[in-house]
Coordinates of C-alpha atoms in Angstrom, one line a residue:
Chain D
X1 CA 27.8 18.8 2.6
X2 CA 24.9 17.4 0.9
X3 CA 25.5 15.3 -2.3
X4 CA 21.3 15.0 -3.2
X5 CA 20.0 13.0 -5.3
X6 CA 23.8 11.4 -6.5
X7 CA 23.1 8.1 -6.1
X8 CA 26.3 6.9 -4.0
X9 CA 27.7 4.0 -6.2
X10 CA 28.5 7.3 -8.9
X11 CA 29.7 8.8 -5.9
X12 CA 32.0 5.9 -5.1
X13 CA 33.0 5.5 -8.8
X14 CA 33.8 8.8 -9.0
X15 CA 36.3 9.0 -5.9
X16 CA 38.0 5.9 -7.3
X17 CA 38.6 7.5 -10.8
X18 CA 39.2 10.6 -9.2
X19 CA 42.1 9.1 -6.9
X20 CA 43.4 7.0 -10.3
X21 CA 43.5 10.5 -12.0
X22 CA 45.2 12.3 -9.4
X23 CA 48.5 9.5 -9.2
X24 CA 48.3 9.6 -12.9
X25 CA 49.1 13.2 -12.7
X26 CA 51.9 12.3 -10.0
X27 CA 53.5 9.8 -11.6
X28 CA 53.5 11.9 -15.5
X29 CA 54.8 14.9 -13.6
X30 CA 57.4 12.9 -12.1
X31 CA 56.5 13.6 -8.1
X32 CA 55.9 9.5 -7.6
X33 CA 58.5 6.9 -9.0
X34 CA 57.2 4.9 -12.3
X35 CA 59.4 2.2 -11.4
X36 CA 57.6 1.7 -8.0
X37 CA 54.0 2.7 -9.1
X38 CA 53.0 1.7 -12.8
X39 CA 50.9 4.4 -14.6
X40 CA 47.0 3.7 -13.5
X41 CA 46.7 3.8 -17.6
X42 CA 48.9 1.2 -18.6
X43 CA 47.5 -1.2 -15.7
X44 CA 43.9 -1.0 -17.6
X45 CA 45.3 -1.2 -20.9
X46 CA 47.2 -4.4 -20.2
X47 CA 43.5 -5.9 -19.7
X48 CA 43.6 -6.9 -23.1
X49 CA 47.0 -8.5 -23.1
X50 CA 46.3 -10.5 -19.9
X51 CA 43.1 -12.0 -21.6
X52 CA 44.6 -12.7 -24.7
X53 CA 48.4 -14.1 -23.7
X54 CA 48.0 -15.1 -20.0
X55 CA 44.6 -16.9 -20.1
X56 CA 43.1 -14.5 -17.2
X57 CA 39.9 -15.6 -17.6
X58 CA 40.8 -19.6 -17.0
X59 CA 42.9 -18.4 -14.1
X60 CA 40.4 -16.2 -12.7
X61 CA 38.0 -19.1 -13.1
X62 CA 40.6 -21.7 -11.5
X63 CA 40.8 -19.2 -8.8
X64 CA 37.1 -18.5 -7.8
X65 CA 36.5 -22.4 -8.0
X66 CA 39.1 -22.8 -5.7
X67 CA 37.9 -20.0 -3.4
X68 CA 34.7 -21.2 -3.1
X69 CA 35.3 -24.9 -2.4
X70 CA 37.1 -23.3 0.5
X71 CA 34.9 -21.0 1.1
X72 CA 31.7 -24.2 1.4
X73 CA 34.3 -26.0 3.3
X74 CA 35.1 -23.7 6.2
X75 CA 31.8 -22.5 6.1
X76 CA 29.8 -25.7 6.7
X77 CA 32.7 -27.8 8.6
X78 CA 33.7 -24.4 10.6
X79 CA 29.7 -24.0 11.5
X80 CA 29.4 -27.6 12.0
X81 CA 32.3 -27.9 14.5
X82 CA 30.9 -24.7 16.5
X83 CA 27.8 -26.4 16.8
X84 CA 29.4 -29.5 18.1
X85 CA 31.2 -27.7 20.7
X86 CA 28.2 -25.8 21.9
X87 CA 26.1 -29.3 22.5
X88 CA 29.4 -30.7 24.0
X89 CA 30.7 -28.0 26.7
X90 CA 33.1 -30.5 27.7
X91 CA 34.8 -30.4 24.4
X92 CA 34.5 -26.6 24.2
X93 CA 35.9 -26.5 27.7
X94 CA 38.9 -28.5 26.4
X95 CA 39.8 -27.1 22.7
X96 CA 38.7 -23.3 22.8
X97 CA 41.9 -21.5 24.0
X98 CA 43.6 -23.8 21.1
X99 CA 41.0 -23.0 18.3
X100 CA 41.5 -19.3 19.4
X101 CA 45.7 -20.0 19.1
X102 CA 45.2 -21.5 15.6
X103 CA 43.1 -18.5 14.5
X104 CA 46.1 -16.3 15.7
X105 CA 48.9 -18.6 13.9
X106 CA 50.1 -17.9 11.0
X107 CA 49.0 -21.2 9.4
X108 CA 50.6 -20.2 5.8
X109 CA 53.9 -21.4 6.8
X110 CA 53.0 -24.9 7.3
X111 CA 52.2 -24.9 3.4
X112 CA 55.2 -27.6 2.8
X113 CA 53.8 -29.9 5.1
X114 CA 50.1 -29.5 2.6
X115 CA 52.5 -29.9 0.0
X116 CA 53.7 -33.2 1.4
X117 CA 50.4 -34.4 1.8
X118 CA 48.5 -33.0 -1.3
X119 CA 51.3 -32.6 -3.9
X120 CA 51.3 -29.2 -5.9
X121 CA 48.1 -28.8 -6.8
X122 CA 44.7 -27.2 -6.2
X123 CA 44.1 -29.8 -3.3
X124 CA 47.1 -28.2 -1.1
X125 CA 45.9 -24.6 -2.1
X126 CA 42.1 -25.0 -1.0
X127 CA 43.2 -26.9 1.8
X128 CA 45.3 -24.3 2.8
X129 CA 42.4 -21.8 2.0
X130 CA 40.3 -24.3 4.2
X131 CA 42.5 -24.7 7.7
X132 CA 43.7 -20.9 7.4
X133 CA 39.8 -19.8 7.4
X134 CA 38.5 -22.5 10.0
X135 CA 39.2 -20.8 13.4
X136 CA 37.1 -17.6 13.1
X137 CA 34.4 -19.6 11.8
X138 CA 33.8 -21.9 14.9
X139 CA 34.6 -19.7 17.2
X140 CA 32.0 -17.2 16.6
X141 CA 29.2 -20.0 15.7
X142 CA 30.4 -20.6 19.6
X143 CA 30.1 -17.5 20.6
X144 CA 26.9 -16.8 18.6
X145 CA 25.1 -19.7 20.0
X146 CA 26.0 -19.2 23.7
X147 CA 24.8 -15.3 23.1
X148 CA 21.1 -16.5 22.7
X149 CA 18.6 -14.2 24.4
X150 CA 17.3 -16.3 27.7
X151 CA 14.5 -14.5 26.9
X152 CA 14.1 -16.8 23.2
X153 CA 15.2 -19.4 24.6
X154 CA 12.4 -19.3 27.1
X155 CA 9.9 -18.8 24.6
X156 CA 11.2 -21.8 23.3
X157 CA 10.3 -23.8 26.4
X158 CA 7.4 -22.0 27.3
X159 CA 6.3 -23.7 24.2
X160 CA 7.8 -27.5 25.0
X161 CA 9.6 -27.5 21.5
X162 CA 11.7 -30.4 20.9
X163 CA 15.8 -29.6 20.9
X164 CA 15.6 -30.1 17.4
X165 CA 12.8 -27.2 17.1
X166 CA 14.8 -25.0 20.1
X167 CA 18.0 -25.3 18.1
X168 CA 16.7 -25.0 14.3
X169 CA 14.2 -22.4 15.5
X170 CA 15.1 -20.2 17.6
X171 CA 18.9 -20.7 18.9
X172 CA 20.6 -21.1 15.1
X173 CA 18.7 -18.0 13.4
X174 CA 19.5 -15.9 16.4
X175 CA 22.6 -17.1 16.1
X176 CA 23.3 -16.5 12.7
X177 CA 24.3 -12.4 12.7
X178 CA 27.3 -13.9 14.9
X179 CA 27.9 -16.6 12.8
X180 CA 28.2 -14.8 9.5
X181 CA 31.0 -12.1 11.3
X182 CA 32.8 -15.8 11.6
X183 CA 31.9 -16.5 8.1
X184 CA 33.3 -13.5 7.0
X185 CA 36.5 -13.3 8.4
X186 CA 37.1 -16.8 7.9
X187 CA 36.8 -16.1 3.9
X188 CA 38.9 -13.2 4.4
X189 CA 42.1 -15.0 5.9
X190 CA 40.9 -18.2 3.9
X191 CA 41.4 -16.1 0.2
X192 CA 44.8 -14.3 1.3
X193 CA 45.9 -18.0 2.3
X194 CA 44.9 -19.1 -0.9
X195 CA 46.2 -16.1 -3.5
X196 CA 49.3 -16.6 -1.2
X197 CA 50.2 -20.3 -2.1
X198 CA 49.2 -19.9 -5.5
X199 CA 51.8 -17.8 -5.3
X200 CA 54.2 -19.5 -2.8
X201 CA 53.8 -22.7 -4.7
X202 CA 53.7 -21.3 -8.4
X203 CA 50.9 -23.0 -9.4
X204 CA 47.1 -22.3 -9.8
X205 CA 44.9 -19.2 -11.6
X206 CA 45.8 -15.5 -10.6
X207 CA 48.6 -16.0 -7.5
X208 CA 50.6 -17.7 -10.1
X209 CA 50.0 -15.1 -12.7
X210 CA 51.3 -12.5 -10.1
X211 CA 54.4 -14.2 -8.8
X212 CA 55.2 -15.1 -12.9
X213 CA 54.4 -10.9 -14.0
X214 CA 56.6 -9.7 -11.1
X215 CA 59.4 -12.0 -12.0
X216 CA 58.8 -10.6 -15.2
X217 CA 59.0 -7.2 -13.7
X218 CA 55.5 -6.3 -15.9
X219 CA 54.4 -4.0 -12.9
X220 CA 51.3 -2.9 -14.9
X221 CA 50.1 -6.4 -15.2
X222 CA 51.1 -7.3 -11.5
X223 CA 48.7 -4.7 -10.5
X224 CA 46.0 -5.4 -13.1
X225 CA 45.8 -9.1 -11.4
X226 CA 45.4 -7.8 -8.0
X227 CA 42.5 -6.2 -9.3
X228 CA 40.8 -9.6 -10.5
X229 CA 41.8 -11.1 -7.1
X230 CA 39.9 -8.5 -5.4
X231 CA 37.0 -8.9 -7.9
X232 CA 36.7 -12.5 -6.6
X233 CA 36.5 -11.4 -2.8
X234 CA 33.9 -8.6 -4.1
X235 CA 31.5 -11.5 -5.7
X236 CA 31.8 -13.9 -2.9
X237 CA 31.3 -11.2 -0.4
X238 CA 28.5 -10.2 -1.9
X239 CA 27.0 -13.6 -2.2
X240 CA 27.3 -13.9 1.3
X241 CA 25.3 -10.6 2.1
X242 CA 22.7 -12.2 0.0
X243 CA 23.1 -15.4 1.8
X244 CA 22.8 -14.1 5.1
X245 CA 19.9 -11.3 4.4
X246 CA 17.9 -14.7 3.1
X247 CA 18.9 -16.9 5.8
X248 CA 18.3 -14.1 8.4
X249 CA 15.3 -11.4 7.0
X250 CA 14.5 -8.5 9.5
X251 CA 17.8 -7.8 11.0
Chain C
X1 CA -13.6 -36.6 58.9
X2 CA -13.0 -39.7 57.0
X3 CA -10.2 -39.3 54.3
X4 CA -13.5 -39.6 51.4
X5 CA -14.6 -36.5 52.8
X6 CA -11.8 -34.6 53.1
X7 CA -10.8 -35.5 49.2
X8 CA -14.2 -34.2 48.4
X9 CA -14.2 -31.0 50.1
X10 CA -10.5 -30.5 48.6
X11 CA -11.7 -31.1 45.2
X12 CA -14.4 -28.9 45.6
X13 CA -12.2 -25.8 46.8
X14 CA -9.6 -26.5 43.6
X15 CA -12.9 -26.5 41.2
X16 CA -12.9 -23.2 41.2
X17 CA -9.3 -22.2 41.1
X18 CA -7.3 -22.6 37.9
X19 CA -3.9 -22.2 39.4
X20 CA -3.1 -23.2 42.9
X21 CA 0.2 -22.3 44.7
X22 CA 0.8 -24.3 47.7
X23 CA 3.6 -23.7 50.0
X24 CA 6.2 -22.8 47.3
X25 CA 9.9 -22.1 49.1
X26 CA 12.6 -21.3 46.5
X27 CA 16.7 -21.3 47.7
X28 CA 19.6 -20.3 45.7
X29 CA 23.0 -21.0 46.5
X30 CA 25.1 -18.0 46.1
X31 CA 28.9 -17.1 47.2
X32 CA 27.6 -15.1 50.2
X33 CA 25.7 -18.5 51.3
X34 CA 22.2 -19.8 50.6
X35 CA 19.3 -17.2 49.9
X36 CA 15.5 -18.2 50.0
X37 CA 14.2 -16.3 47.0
X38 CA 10.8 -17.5 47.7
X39 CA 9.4 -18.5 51.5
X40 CA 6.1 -20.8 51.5
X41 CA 3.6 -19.0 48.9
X42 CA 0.4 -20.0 49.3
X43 CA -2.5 -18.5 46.7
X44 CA -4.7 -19.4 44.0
X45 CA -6.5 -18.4 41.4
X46 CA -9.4 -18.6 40.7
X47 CA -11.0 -19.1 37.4
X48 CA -10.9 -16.1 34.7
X49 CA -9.5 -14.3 37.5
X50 CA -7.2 -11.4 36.6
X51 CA -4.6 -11.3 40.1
X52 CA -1.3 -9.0 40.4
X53 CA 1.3 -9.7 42.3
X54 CA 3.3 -6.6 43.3
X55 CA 6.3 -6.0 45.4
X56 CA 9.9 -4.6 45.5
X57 CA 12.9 -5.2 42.7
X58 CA 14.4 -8.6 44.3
X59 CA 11.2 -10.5 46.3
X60 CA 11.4 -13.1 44.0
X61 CA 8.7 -12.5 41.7
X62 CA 10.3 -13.4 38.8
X63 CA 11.1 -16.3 40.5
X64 CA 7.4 -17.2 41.2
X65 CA 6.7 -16.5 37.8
X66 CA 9.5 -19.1 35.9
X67 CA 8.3 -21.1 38.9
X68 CA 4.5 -21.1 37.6
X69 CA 6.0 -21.2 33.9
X70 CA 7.5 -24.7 34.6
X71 CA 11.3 -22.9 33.5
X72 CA 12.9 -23.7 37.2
X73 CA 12.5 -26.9 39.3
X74 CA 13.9 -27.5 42.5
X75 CA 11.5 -25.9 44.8
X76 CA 9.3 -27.5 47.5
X77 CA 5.5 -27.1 48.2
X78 CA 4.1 -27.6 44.5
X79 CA 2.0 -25.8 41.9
X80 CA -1.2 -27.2 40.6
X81 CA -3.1 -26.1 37.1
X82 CA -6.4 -27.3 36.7
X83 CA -5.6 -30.0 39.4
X84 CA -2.8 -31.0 37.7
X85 CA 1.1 -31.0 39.2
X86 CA 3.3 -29.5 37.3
X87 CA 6.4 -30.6 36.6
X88 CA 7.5 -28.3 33.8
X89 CA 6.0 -26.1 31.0
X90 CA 2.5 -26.6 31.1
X91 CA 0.6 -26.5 27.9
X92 CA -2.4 -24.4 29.6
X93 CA -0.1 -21.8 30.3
X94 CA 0.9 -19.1 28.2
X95 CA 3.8 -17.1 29.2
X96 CA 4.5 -13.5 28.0
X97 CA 8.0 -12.3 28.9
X98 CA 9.5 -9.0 30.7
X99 CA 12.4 -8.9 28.0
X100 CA 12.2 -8.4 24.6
X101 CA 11.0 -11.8 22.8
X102 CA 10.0 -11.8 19.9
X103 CA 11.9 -13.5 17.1
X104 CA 14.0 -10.4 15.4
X105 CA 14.1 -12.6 11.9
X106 CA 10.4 -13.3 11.8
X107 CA 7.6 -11.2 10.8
X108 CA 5.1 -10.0 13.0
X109 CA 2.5 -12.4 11.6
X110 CA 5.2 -15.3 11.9
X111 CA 6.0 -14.6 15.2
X112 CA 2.6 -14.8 16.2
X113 CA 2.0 -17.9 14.2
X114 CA 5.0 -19.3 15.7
X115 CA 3.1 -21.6 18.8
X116 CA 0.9 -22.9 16.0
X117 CA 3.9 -23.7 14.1
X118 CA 5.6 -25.9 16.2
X119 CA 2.5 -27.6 16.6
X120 CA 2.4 -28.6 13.0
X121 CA -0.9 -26.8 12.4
X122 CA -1.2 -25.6 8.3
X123 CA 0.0 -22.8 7.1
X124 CA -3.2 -21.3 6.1
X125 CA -5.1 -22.1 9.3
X126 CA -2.4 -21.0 11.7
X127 CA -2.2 -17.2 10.0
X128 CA -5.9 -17.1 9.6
X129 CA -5.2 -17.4 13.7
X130 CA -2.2 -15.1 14.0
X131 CA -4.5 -12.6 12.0
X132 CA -7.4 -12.6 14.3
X133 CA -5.2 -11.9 17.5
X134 CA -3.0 -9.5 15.5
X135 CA -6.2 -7.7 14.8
X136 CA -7.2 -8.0 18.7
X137 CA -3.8 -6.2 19.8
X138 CA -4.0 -3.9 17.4
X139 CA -1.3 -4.4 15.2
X140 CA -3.5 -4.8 11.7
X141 CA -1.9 -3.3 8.9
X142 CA 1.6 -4.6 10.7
X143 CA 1.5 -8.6 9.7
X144 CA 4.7 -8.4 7.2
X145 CA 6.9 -5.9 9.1
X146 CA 9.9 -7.4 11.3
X147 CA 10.2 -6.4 15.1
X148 CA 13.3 -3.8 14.3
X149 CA 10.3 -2.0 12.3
X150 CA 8.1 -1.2 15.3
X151 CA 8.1 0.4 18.9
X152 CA 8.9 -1.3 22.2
X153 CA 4.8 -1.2 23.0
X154 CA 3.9 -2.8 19.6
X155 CA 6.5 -5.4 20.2
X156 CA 5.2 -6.6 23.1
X157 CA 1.6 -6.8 22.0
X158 CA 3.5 -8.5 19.2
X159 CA 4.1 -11.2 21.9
X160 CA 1.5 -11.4 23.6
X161 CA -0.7 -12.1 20.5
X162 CA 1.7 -14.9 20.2
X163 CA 0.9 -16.0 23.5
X164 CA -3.2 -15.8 23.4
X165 CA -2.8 -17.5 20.4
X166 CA -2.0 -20.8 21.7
X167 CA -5.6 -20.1 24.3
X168 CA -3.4 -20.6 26.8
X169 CA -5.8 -21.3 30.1
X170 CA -4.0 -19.0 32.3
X171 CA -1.7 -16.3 31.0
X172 CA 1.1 -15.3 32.9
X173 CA 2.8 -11.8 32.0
X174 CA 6.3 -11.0 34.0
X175 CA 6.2 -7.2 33.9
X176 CA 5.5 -6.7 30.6
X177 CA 5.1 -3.3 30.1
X178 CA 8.2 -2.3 32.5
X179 CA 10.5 -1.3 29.5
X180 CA 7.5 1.1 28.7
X181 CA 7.0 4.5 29.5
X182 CA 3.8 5.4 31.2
X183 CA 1.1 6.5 29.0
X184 CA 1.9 3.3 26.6
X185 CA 1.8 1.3 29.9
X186 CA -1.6 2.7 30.8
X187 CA -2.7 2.7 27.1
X188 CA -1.7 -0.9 27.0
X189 CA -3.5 -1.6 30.0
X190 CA -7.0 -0.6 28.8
X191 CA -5.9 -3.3 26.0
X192 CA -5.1 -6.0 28.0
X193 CA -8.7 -5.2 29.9
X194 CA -10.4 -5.2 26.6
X195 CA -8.8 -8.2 25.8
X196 CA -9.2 -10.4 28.9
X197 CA -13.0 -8.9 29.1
X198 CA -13.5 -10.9 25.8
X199 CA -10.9 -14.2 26.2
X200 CA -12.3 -14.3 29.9
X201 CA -8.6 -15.1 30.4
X202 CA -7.2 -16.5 34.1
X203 CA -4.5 -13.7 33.9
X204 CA -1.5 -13.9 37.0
X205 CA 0.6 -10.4 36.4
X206 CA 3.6 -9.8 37.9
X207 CA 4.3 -5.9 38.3
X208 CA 6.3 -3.6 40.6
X209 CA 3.7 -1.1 38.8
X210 CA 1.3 0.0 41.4
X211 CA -1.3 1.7 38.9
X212 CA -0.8 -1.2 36.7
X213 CA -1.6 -3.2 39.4
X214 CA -4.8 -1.5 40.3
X215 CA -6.2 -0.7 37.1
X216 CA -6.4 -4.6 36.1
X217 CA -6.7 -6.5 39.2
X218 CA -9.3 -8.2 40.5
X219 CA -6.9 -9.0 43.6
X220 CA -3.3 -7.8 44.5
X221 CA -1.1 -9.9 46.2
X222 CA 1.7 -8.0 48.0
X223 CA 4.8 -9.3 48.6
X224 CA 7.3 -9.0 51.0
X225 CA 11.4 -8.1 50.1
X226 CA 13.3 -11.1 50.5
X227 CA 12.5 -13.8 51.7
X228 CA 9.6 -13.6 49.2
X229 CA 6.3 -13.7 51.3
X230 CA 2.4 -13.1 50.6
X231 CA 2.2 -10.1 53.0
X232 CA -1.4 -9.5 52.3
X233 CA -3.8 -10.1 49.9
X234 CA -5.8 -6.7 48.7
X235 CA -9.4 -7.4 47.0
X236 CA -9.8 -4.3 44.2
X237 CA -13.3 -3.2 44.3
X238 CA -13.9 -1.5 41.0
X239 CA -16.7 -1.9 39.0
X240 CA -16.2 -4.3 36.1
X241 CA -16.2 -3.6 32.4
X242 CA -13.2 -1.4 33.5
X243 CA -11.9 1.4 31.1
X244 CA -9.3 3.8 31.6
X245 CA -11.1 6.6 33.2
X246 CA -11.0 4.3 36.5
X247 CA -7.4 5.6 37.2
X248 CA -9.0 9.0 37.8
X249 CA -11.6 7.4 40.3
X250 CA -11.2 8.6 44.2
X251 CA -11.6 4.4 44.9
X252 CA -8.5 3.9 42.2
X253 CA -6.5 6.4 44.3
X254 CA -7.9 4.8 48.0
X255 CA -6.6 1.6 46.5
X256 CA -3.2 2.8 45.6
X257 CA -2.6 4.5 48.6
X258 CA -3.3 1.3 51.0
X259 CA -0.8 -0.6 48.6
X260 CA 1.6 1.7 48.7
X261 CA 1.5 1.9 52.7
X262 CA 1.8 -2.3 53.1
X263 CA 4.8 -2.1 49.6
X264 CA 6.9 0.9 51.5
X265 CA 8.2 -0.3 54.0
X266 CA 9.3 -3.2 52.1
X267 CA 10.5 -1.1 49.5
X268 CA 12.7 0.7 51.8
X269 CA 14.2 -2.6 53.3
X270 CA 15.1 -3.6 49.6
X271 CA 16.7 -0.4 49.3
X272 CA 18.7 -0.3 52.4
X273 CA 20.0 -4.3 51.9
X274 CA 21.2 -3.5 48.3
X275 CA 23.1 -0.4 48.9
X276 CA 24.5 -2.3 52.3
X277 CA 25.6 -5.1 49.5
X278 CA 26.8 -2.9 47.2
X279 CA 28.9 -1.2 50.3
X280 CA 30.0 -4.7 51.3
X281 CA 31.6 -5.1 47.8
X282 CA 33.3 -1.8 47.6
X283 CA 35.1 -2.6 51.0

């Protein structure tokens, strides 16, 4: 089926309110637990409340700094280290397998040790943020870089560049579609490490809020807050398509 | 002869030729032992001389050509250009490449600015260049789109503008229509003809294209399956401004015929060694 001339963000609107609607009906008529699921209505009327009594907005804002100091961290470290181990095989050769364990390891249990080092404060949680998202990142600016074209790379030295002009011309934009997958999942495991020791260590913007709502059994508010964390991945996604579409035009 | 003389005379044979090929032996070391890619290649060409060389998938042409390119070392005999040794990428030489090359993330006007780039030349000056090969390809109307936007035929013109606008010397072209399908190819051909007609270009293609081969060459080297040999050296007498009614000519036909009857027989020796490998490897 055809939905002309709907333009598909209505579309996607729609099916959200439409889904919303439908447990609403559920939970009124009593065929999904309110205890379990709080009514879709009362999560966006506690908006107001969170505003006015639990300083969302500061903690939303405490949370998107933090989220984006990690997210600049492993993004120019994580590239930076990729790079390195592309010029220096030997180090590649040596450290891959073990970058590609760390990606797999569960790194938010070694948050007492951050806390140890960082005390409780924002410095453990964007650290955390920072060594959870690392892994992806380097590896595929490895990956990305050793997936050159011969072909462009043989432009390259048709032309005698310099390796600075081979590398900053040709090898890193090809590179960068590969790169920005890194990127992407790197900010993904980097923001559930960080909502999650906001949490863990009770302290910070909306992670807090969450772990202090539930303790408080305010379901409506718990879920209302998960909405805001998944506002910040939305923006910083989205700053990163616009990154990438500007760093890499033409597909 | 005293040595004087014999400098003289040499100097006076290279005049002419551009690109000079002289005893050129490749050899790759692979697990099944050492294979000579390439076995003493002698040729030249000669100035603004368009020359093919044809022969079966796996006679080393490629090889010749990232030889000639200055991309492999390692061989013996050596390659002259203009008199001069190479020893890597020469700057008279302009390579355009079998595979796709051009730069995804650049636009067709970049891309063909690109040489010019590297080279530090001005912004201004080195589109006002991209825009006058652009225009010679064809491609006007195309400067701001990105490769993904156009055909497999307009992306290769795409690089070879980028290549002619360097004025290479000598352009060297590795199969570059192969990915295309055969009324492009020919299509492209009368292009390239156009184009080298004006440039006056010393052109060097390598082709397993036999009509390709004819309809551009002034002469078609043949070469032999592995080891890589000149078998024989086929002058193409066809009258010059060439268009593309020439393919139709009795003389194109004659001269595809006579290539085909020296290129079969190493065509079917190719054949029979690959599927004999790829038997080898099943067992």
């Amino acid at each position: 089926m055809r939905l002309a001339g709907i333009p598909p963000l209505a579309i996607g609107f729609a099916t959200v309110g439409l889904v919303l609607g439908v447990v609403e009906l559920l939970l009124l008529l009593g065929l999904l637990n309110q205890f379990v699921i709080p009514l879709p209505s009362a999560v966006l009327g506690s908006f107001g409340r969170l505003f006015a009594e639990e300083q969302l907005l500061e903690r939303l804002m405490m949370t998107g700094s933090e989220a984006l100091a990690a997210s600049v961290l492993v993004s120019v470290v994580g590239i930076s280290l990729g790079v390195l181990l592309y010029k220096v095989r030997i180090l590649a050769l040596a450290t891959e397998p073990w970058v590609a364990a760390v990606a797999a390891a569960p790194v938010v249990l070694a948050y007492p040790l951050f806390l140890v080092i960082f005390g409780r404060s924002a410095a453990t949680i964007i650290a955390m943020g920072f060594v959870a998202g690392l892994a992806p990142v380097i590896l595929k600016t490895l990956e990305g870089l050793k997936g050159v074209r011969k072909s462009l790379i043989n432009v390259g030295l048709s032309y005698n560049l310099t390796p600075s002009q081979q590398f900053w011309k040709i090898e890193f934009p090809a590179a960068i579609p590969t790169i920005f997958v890194g990127v992407r999942l790197g900010l993904v495991f980097a923001l559930i490490n960080l909502i999650g020791v906001e949490f863990l260590i009770n302290f910070g913007g909306l992670g807090q809020l969450i772990n202090d709502l539930a303790e408080r059994y305010d379901l409506a508010g718990v879920f209302a807050t998960i909405v805001f964390v998944i506002l910040v991945s939305v923006v910083i996604f989205a700053a990163l398509e616009r990154m990438e579409r500007w760093l890499r035009p033409g597909r | 002869m005293p040595a004087s003389a014999a400098k003289l005379r040499l100097a006076e044979t290279v005049k002419e030729a551009d690109l000079v090929i002289d005893g050129v032996t490749m050899r790759f070391e692979t697990r099944e032992g050492a294979i000579t890619a390439v076995d003493d290649m002698s040729f030249s060409v000669e100035r603004g001389e368009f020359v093919s060389i044809i022969g079966p998938s796996g006679c080393g042409k490629s090889t010749v050509f990232n030889i000639l390119g200055g991309l492999v070392r390692g061989y013996e005999g050596k390659v002259s250009v203009g008199g001069d040794v190479i020893s890597g990428p020469h700057p008279s030489i302009g390579m355009v490449f079998q595979e796709e090359s051009t730069f995804p993330w650049r636009t067709v006007l970049d891309n063909v600015a690109f040489p010019l780039e590297v080279k530090g030349v001005r912004k201004a000056e080195r589109h006002e260049a991209a825009r006058h090969f652009i225009d010679m390809v064809g491609l006007n109307g195309f400067e701001q789109r990105y490769p993904a936007e156009l055909s497999g035929g307009m992306r290769q013109r795409v690089a070879i503008a980028r290549t002619l606008v360097f004025e290479p010397k000598i352009l060297l072209m590795d199969e570059p229509f192969a990915a295309l399908d055969e009324q492009t190819r020919l299509l492209l051909g009368d292009k390239v003809l156009k184009i080298q007609e004006t440039l006056k270009q010393t052109t060097l293609l390598i082709t397993h294209n036999i009509t390709e081969a004819v309809q551009l060459s002034d002469r078609v080297i043949i070469m032999t399956f592995r080891p890589g040999k000149v078998k024989r050296i086929v002058d193409i007498r066809l009258p010059r401004p060439r268009t593309g009614d020439v393919v139709g000519s009795e003389a194109f036909g004659r001269h595809v015929a006579e290539i085909w009857n020296d290129l079969r027989e190493e065509a079917s020796r190719g054949m029979a060694e690959s599927e004999a490998g790829a038997r080898r490897r099943k067992g």
